[in-house]
Coordinates of C-alpha atoms and ligand atoms in Angstrom, one line a residue:
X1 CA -75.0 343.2 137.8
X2 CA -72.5 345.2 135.6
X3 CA -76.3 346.3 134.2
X4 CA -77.5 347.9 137.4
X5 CA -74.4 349.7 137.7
X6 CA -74.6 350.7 133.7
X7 CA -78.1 351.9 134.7
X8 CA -77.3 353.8 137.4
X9 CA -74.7 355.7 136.0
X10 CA -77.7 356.1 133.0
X11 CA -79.3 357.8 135.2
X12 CA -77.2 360.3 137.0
X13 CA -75.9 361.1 133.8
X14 CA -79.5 362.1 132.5
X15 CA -80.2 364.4 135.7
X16 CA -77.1 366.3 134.2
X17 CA -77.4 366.7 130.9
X18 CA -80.2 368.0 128.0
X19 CA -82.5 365.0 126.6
X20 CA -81.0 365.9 123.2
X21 CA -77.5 365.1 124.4
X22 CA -78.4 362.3 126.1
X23 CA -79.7 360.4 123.3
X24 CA -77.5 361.6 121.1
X25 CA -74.5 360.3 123.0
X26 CA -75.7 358.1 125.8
X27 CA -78.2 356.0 124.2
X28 CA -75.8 353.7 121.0
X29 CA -73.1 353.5 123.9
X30 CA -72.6 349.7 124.5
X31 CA -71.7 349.2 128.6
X32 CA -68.8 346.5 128.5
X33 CA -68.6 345.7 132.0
X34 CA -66.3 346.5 134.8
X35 CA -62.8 345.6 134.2
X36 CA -60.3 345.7 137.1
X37 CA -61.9 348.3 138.3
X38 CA -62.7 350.5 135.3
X39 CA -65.9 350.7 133.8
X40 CA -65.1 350.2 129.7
X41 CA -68.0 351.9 127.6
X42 CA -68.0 350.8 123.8
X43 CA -68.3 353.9 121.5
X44 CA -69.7 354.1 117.9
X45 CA -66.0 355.3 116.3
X46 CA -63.0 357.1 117.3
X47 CA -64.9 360.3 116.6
X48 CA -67.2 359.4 119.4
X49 CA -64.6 358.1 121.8
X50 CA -62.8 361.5 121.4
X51 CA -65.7 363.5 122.0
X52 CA -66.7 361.1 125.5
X53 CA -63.0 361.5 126.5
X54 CA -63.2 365.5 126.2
X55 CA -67.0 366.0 127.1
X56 CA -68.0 363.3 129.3
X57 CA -65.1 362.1 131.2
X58 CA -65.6 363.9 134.1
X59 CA -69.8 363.5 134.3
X60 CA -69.0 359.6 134.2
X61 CA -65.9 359.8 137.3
X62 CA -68.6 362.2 138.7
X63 CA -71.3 359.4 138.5
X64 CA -69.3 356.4 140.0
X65 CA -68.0 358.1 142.7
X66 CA -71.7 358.5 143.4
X67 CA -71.7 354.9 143.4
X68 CA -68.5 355.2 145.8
X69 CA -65.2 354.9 143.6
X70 CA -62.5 355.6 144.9
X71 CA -60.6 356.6 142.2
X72 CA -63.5 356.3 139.3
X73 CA -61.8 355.0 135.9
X74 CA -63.5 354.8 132.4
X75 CA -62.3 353.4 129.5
X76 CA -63.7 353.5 126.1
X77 CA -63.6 350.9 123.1
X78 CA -64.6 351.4 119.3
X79 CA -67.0 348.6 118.7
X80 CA -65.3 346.7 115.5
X81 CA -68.7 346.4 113.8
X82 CA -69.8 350.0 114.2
X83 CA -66.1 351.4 113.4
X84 CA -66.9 352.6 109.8
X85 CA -70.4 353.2 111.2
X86 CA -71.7 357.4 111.4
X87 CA -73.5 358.8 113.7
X88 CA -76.9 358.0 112.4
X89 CA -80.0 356.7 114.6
X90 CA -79.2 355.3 117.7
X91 CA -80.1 351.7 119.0
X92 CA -82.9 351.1 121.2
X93 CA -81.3 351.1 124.9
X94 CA -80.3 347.2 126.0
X95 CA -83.5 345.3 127.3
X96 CA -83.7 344.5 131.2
X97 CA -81.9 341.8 131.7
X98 CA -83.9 338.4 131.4
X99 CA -82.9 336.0 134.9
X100 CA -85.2 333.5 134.1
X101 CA -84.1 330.4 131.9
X102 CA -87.1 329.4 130.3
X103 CA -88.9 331.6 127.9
X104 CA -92.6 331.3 126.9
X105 CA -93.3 328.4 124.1
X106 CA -95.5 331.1 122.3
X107 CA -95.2 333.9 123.8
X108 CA -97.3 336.8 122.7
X109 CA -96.0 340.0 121.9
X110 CA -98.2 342.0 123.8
X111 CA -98.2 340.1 127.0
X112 CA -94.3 340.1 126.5
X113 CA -94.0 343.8 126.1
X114 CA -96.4 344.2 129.4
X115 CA -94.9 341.9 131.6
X116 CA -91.3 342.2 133.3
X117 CA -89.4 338.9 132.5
X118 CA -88.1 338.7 135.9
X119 CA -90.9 338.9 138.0
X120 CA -91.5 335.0 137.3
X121 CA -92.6 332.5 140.3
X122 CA -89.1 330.7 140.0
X123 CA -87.5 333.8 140.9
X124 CA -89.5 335.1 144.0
X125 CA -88.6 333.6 147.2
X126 CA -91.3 332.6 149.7
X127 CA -91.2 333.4 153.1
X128 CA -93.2 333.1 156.3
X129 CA -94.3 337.0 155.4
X130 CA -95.6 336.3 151.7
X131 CA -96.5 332.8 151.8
X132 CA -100.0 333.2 151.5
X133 CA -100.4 335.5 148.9
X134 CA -97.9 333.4 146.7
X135 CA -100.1 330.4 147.6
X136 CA -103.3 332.3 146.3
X137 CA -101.5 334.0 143.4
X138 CA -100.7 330.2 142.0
X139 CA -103.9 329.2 142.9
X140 CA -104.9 331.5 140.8
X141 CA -102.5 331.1 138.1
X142 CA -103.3 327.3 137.7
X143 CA -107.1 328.2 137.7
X144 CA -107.6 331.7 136.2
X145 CA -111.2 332.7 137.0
X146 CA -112.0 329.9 138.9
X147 CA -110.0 330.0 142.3
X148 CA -110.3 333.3 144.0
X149 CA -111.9 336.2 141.4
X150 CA -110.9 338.7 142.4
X151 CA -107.5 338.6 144.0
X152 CA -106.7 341.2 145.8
X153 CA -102.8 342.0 147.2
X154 CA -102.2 344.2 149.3
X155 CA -99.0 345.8 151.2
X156 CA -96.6 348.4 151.7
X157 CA -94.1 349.6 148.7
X158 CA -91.2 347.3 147.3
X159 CA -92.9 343.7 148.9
X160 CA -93.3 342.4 145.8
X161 CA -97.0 343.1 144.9
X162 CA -96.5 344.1 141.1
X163 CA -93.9 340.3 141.4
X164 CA -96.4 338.6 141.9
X165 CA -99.0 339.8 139.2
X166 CA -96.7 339.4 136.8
X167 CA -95.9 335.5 137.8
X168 CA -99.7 335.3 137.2
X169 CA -99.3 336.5 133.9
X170 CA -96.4 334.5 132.7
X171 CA -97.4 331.3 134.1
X172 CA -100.7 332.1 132.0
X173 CA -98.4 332.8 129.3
X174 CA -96.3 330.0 129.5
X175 CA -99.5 327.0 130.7
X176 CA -102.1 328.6 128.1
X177 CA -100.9 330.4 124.7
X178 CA -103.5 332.8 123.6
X179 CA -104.6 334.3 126.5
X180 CA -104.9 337.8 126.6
X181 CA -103.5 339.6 129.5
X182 CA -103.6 343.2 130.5
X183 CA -101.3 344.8 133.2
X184 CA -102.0 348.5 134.0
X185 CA -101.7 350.6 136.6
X186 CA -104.7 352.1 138.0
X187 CA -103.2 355.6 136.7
X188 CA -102.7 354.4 133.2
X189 CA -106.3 353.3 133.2
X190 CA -107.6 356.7 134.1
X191 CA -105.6 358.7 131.6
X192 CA -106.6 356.0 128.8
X193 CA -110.1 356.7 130.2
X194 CA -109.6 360.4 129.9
X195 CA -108.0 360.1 126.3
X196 CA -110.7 357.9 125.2
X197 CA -113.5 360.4 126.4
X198 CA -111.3 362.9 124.7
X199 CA -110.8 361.1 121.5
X200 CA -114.4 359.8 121.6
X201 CA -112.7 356.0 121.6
X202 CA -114.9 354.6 124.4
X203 CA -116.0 351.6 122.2
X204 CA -112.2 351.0 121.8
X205 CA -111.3 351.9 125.8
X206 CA -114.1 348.8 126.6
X207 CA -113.3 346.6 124.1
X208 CA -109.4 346.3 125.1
X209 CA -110.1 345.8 129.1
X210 CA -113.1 344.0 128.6
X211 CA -111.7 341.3 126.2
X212 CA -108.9 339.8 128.3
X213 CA -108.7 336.8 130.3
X214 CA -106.3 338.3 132.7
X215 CA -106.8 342.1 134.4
X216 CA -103.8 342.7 136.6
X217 CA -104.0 346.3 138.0
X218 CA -101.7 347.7 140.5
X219 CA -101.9 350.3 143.0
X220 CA -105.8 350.5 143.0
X221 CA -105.3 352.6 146.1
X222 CA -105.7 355.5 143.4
X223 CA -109.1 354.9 142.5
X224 CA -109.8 356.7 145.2
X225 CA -111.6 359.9 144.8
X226 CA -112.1 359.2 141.0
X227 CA -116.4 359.0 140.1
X228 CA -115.5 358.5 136.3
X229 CA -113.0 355.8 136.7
X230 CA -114.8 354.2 139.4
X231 CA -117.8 354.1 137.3
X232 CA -116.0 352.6 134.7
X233 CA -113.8 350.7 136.0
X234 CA -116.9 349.2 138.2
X235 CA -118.0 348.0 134.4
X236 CA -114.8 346.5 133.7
X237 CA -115.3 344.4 136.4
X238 CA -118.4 343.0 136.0
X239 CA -118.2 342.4 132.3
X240 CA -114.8 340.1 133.1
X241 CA -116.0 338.7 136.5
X242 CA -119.7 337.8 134.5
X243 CA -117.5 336.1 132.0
X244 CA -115.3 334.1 134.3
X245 CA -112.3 335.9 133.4
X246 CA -109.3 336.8 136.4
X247 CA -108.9 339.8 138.1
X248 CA -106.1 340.7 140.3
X249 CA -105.7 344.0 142.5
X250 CA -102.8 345.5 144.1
X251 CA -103.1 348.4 146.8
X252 CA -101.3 349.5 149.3
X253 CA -104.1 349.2 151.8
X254 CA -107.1 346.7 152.0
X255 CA -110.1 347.6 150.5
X256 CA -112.0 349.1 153.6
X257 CA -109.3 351.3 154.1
X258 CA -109.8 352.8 150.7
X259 CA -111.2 355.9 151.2
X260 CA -114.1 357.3 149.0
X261 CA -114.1 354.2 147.1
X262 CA -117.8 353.6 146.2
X263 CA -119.5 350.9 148.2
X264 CA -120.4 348.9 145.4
X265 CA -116.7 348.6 144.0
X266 CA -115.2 348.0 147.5
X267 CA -117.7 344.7 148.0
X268 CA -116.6 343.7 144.8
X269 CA -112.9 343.7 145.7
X270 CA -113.6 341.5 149.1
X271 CA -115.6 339.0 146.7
X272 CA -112.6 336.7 146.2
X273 CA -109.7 336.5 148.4
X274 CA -107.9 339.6 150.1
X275 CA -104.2 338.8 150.9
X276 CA -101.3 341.0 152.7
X277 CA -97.5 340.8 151.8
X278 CA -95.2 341.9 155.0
X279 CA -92.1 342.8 155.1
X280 CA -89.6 340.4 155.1
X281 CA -87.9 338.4 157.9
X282 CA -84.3 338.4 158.1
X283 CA -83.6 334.9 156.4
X284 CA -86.0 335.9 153.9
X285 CA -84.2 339.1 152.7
X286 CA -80.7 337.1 152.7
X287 CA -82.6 334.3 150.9
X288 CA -83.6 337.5 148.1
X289 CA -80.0 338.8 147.9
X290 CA -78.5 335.2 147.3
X291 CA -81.0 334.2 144.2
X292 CA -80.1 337.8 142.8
X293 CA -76.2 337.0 143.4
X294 CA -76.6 333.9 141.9
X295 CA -78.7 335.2 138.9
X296 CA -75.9 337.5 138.2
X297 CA -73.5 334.5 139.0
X298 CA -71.7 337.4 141.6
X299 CA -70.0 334.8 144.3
X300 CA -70.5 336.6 147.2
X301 CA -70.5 335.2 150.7
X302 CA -72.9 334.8 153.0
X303 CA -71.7 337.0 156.1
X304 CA -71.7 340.0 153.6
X305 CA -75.1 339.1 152.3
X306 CA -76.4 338.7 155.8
X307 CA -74.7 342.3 156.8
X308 CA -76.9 343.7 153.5
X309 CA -80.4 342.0 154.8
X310 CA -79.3 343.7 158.3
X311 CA -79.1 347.3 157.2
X312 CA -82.4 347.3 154.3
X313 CA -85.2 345.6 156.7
X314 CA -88.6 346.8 155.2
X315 CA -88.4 347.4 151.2
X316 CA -87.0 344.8 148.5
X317 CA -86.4 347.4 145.9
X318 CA -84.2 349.1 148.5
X319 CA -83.0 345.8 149.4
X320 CA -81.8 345.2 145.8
X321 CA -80.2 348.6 145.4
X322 CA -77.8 348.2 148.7
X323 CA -76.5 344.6 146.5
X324 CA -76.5 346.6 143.4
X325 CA -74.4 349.5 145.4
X326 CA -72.0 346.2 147.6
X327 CA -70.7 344.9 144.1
X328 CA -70.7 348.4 142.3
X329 CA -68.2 349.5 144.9
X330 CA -65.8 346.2 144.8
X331 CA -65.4 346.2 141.4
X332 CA -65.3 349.7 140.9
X333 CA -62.6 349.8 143.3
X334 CA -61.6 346.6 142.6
X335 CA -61.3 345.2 146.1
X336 CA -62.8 341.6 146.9
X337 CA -66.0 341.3 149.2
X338 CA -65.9 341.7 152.4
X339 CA -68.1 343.4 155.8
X340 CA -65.5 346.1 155.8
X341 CA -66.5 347.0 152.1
X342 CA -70.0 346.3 151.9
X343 CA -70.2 348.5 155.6
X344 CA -68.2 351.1 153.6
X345 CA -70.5 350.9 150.8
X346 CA -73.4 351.4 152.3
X347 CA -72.8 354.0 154.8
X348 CA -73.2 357.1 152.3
X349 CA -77.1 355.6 151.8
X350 CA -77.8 354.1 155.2
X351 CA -77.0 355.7 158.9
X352 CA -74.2 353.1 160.7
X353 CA -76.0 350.9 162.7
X354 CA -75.6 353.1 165.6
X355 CA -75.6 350.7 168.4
X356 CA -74.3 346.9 168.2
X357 CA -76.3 345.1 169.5
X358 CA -75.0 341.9 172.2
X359 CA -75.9 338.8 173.0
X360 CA -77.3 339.9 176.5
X361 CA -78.9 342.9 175.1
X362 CA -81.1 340.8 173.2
X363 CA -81.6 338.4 176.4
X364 CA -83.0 341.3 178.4
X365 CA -85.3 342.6 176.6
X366 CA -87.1 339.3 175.7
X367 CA -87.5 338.4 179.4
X368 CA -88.7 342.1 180.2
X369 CA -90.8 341.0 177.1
X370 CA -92.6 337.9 178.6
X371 CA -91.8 339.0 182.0
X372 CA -89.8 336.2 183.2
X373 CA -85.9 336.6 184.8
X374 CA -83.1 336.0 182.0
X375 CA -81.4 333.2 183.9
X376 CA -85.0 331.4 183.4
X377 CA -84.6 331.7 179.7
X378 CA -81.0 330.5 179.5
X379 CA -81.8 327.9 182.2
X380 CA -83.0 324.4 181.0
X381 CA -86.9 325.0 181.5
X382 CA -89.1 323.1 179.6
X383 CA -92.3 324.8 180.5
X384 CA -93.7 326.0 177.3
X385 CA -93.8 329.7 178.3
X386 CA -90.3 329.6 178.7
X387 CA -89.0 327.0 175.7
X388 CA -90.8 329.8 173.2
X389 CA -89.0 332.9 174.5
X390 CA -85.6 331.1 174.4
X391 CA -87.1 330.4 170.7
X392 CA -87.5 334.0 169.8
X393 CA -84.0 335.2 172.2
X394 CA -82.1 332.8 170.1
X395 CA -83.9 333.7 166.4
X396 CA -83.6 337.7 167.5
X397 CA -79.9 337.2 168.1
X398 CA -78.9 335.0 165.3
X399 CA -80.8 338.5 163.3
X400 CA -79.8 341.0 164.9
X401 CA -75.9 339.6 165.9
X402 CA -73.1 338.7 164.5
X403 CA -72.6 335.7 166.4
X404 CA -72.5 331.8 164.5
X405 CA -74.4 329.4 165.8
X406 CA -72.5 327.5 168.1
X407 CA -71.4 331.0 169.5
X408 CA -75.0 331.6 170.5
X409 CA -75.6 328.0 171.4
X410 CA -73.0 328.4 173.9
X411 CA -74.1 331.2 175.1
X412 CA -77.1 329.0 176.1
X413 CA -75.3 326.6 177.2
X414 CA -76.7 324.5 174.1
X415 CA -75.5 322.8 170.9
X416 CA -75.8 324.2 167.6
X417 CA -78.6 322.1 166.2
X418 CA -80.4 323.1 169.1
X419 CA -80.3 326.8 168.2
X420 CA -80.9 326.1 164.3
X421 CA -83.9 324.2 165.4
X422 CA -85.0 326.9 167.6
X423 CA -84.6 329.2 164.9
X424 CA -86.8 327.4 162.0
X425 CA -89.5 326.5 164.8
X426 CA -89.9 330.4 164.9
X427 CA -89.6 331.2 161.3
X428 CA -92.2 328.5 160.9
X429 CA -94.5 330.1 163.3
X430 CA -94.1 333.3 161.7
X431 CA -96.7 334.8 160.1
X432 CA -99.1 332.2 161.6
X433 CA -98.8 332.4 165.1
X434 CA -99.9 335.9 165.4
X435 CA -98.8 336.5 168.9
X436 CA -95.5 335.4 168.3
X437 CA -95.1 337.6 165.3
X438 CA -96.3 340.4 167.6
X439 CA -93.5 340.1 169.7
X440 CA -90.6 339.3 167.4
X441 CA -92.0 342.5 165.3
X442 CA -91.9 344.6 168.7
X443 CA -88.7 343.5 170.1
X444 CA -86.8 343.4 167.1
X445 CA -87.7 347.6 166.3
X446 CA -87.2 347.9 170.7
X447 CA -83.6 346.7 169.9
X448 CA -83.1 348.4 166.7
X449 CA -83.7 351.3 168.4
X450 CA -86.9 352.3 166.6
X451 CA -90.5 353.3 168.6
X452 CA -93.3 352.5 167.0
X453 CA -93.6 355.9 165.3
X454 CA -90.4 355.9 164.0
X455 CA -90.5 352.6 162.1
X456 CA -94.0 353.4 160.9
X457 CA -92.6 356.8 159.3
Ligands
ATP501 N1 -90.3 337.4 147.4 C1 -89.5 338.0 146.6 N2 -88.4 337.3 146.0 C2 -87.6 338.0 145.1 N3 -87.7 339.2 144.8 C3 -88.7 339.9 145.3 C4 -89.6 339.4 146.2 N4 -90.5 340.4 146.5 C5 -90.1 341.5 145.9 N5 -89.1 341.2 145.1 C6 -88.4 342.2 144.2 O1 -88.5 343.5 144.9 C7 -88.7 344.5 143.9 C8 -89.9 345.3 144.2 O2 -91.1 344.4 144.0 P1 -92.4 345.0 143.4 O3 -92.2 346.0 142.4 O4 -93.2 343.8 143.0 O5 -93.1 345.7 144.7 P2 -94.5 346.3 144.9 O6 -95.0 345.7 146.2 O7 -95.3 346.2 143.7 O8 -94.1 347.8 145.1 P3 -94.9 349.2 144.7 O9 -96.0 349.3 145.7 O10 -93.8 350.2 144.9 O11 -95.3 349.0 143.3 C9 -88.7 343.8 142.6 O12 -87.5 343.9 141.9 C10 -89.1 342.4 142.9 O13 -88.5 341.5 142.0

């Protein structure tokens, strides 16, 4: 996690300064990790550490109160092996950090420079609003070109589309050395398109997309609107599909949604299987933030993890940040986790949660949801009408509350279990039951305060 912060300090310090200075400096600096509370940067030589402590002290304070320091504090260290070391070229910048334990048998270089090492299968966590498209995706993986061709994913930003493409394409990696595999986005295929009309390199342009046995292309979305790629691209695709090689499409939008997309590319996309990623439930965004706690072995307990999932509801990249933001401000200030701090950490990036939402609030609005008295749903009714909005009351509270369990069981005059059980019947149903999932989506933005238009935004 020390990373994350590393990189996000990278990056506020490159909004600030010329490109020059930030590879001359910023670049060979080796980020040593937070120690109580100071962020310790190792430097090249004491030349260098001179020159931080006089030029860059203040940009650095600057950039992790950004991150919400209190009282920001950097400390710099000569590195013993560069000490006698001058200021010649600079390292490359530290990979991304790698969260998976197993690496490819033989992996191949260019597959390995294209795909992101995290986005593996092991680490993406399935829930009731991905499930399907991480069924299809391994479907796929196990029998490239022979499952669904072509798979297409589609779903709003930060879901975990471009995740998923790239667990294709390690599993590939991994199960069947030698494959080639090609990940591009759909923007990087039309400027290699342009170059190689440019260059006059078409036979090279074909020959590289039309030799792999994997296509992953994200955000085809932006196809839209371009003849010359289309056309292209519509060649692509039949030279791999003819040959039994995988294809797999990401878009933000299913394909008859597309606009100008040519008729013949659009039934091409709905040949295999079209799947949607939602945005996650609430156990599935605490389930996200506690495999990336644990990858970055950060012990952080659960009721601040589940305060996180309540404040980022829709976007995973977002969600990520506010964990990334939680532990940069405890060890920056060097103050152990807690609500209070992760509440205080997050309020410069998200509005308060405005209204705090009861027990009873939640009650009401479900029965004024299936139209049925509250004392109904908290009565001991086993008419199936009423058994499944007691269901959604009690998952909608545990989400949306801070209550425990056998605080909301209580409450309904119930056990525990009873309300655990109630709470993975609808989880279950999520996602399948689309009625139910209808009204958890509508209640849950009614109590957040959101209309429709307003969470759409
Ligand atoms: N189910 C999941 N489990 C764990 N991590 C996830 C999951 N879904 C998404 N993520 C993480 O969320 C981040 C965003 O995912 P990704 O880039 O795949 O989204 P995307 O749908 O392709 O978004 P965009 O449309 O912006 O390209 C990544 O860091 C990814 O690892």
């Amino acid at each position: 996690m020390s990373q994350e912060i590393w990189a996000d300090v990278l990056g506020y310090v490159r909004k600030n300064i010329s490109e020059v200075e930030y590879h001359t400096w910023f670049a060979p600096v080796k980020n040593l990790g937070v120690q109580e509370g100071s962020l310790v940067l190792g430097v090249r030589n004491s030349f260098a550490q001179e020159w931080f402590r006089k030029h860059y002290l203040e940009l650095l304070e600057d950039a992790l109160r950004s991150l919400g320091a209190q009282n920001p504090q950097v400390t710099f260290q000569v590195l013993p092996a560069a000490q006698d070391a001058l200021l010649l070229p600079t390292d490359p910048p530290p990979a991304p950090p790698i969260h998976t334990g197993r690496a490819p048998s033989t992996p191949l270089p260019e597959n390995r420079k294209v795909l992101n090492p995290k986005y593996t299968f092991e680490n993406f966590v399935v829930g009731p609003n991905n499930n399907l498209a991480h069924a299809a995706a391994l479907a796929v993986a196990e029998s490239p070109g022979k499952a669904y061709n072509p798979l297409f994913i589609y779903g709003d930003v930060g879901l975990g589309k471009t995740h998923l493409m790239h667990a294709v394409g390690h599993y590939m990696t991994e199960r069947f050395p030698g494959k080639r595999i090609e990940y591009v986005s759909t923007e990087s295929f039309t400027n290699d398109l342009i170059n190689a009309i440019r260059d006059d390199k078409m036979t090279l342009f074909r020959n590289r997309y039309r030799s792999v046995d994997l296509l992953l292309v994200d955000d085809i979305q932006f196809l839209a609107g371009k003849e010359r790629t289309q056309e292209e691209f519509f060649h692509t695709f039949n030279a791999l599909y003819e040959n039994h090689k995988q294809i797999i499409l990401s878009s933000d939008r299913p394909p008859k949604d597309i606009q100008t997309l040519e008729g013949r590319l659009r039934s091409r996309f709905e040949w295999g299987l079209i799947t949607d990623i939602q945005s996650p439930e609430f156990e599935t965004r605490v389930a996200i933030l506690k495999m990336n706690a644990e990858h970055n072995r950060i012990n952080i307990p659960q009721e601040v993890l589940e305060l996180i999932a309540r404040q980022v509801t829709s976007n995973i990249r977002e969600l990520e940040g506010a964990l990334m933001r939680v532990v940069a401000f405890s060890s920056l200030n060097n103050v152990p986790f807690s609500r209070a701090v992760a509440a205080k950490a997050l309020s410069n990036v998200f509005a308060p949660q405005e209204v705090k939402v009861e027990m009873m609030d939640v009650l009401r609005q479900v029965a004024v949801h299936y139209n049925m008295p509250a004392e109904v749903i908290r009565g001991a009714g086993r008419v199936r009408e009423v058994v499944t909005a007691r269901q959604v009351a009690q998952y909608l509270i545990r989400e949306l509350t801070d209550h425990s369990l056998p605080e909301i069981g209580q409450f309904f005059g119930r056990d525990h279990s009873t309300v655990m059980h109630a709470i993975s019947k609808v989880t279950e149903a999520l996602g399948k039951d689309a009625e139910l999932t209808g009204s958890v989506d509508t209640l849950r933005r009614r109590m957040q305060g959101l209309d429709d238009e307003e969470a759409e935004a």
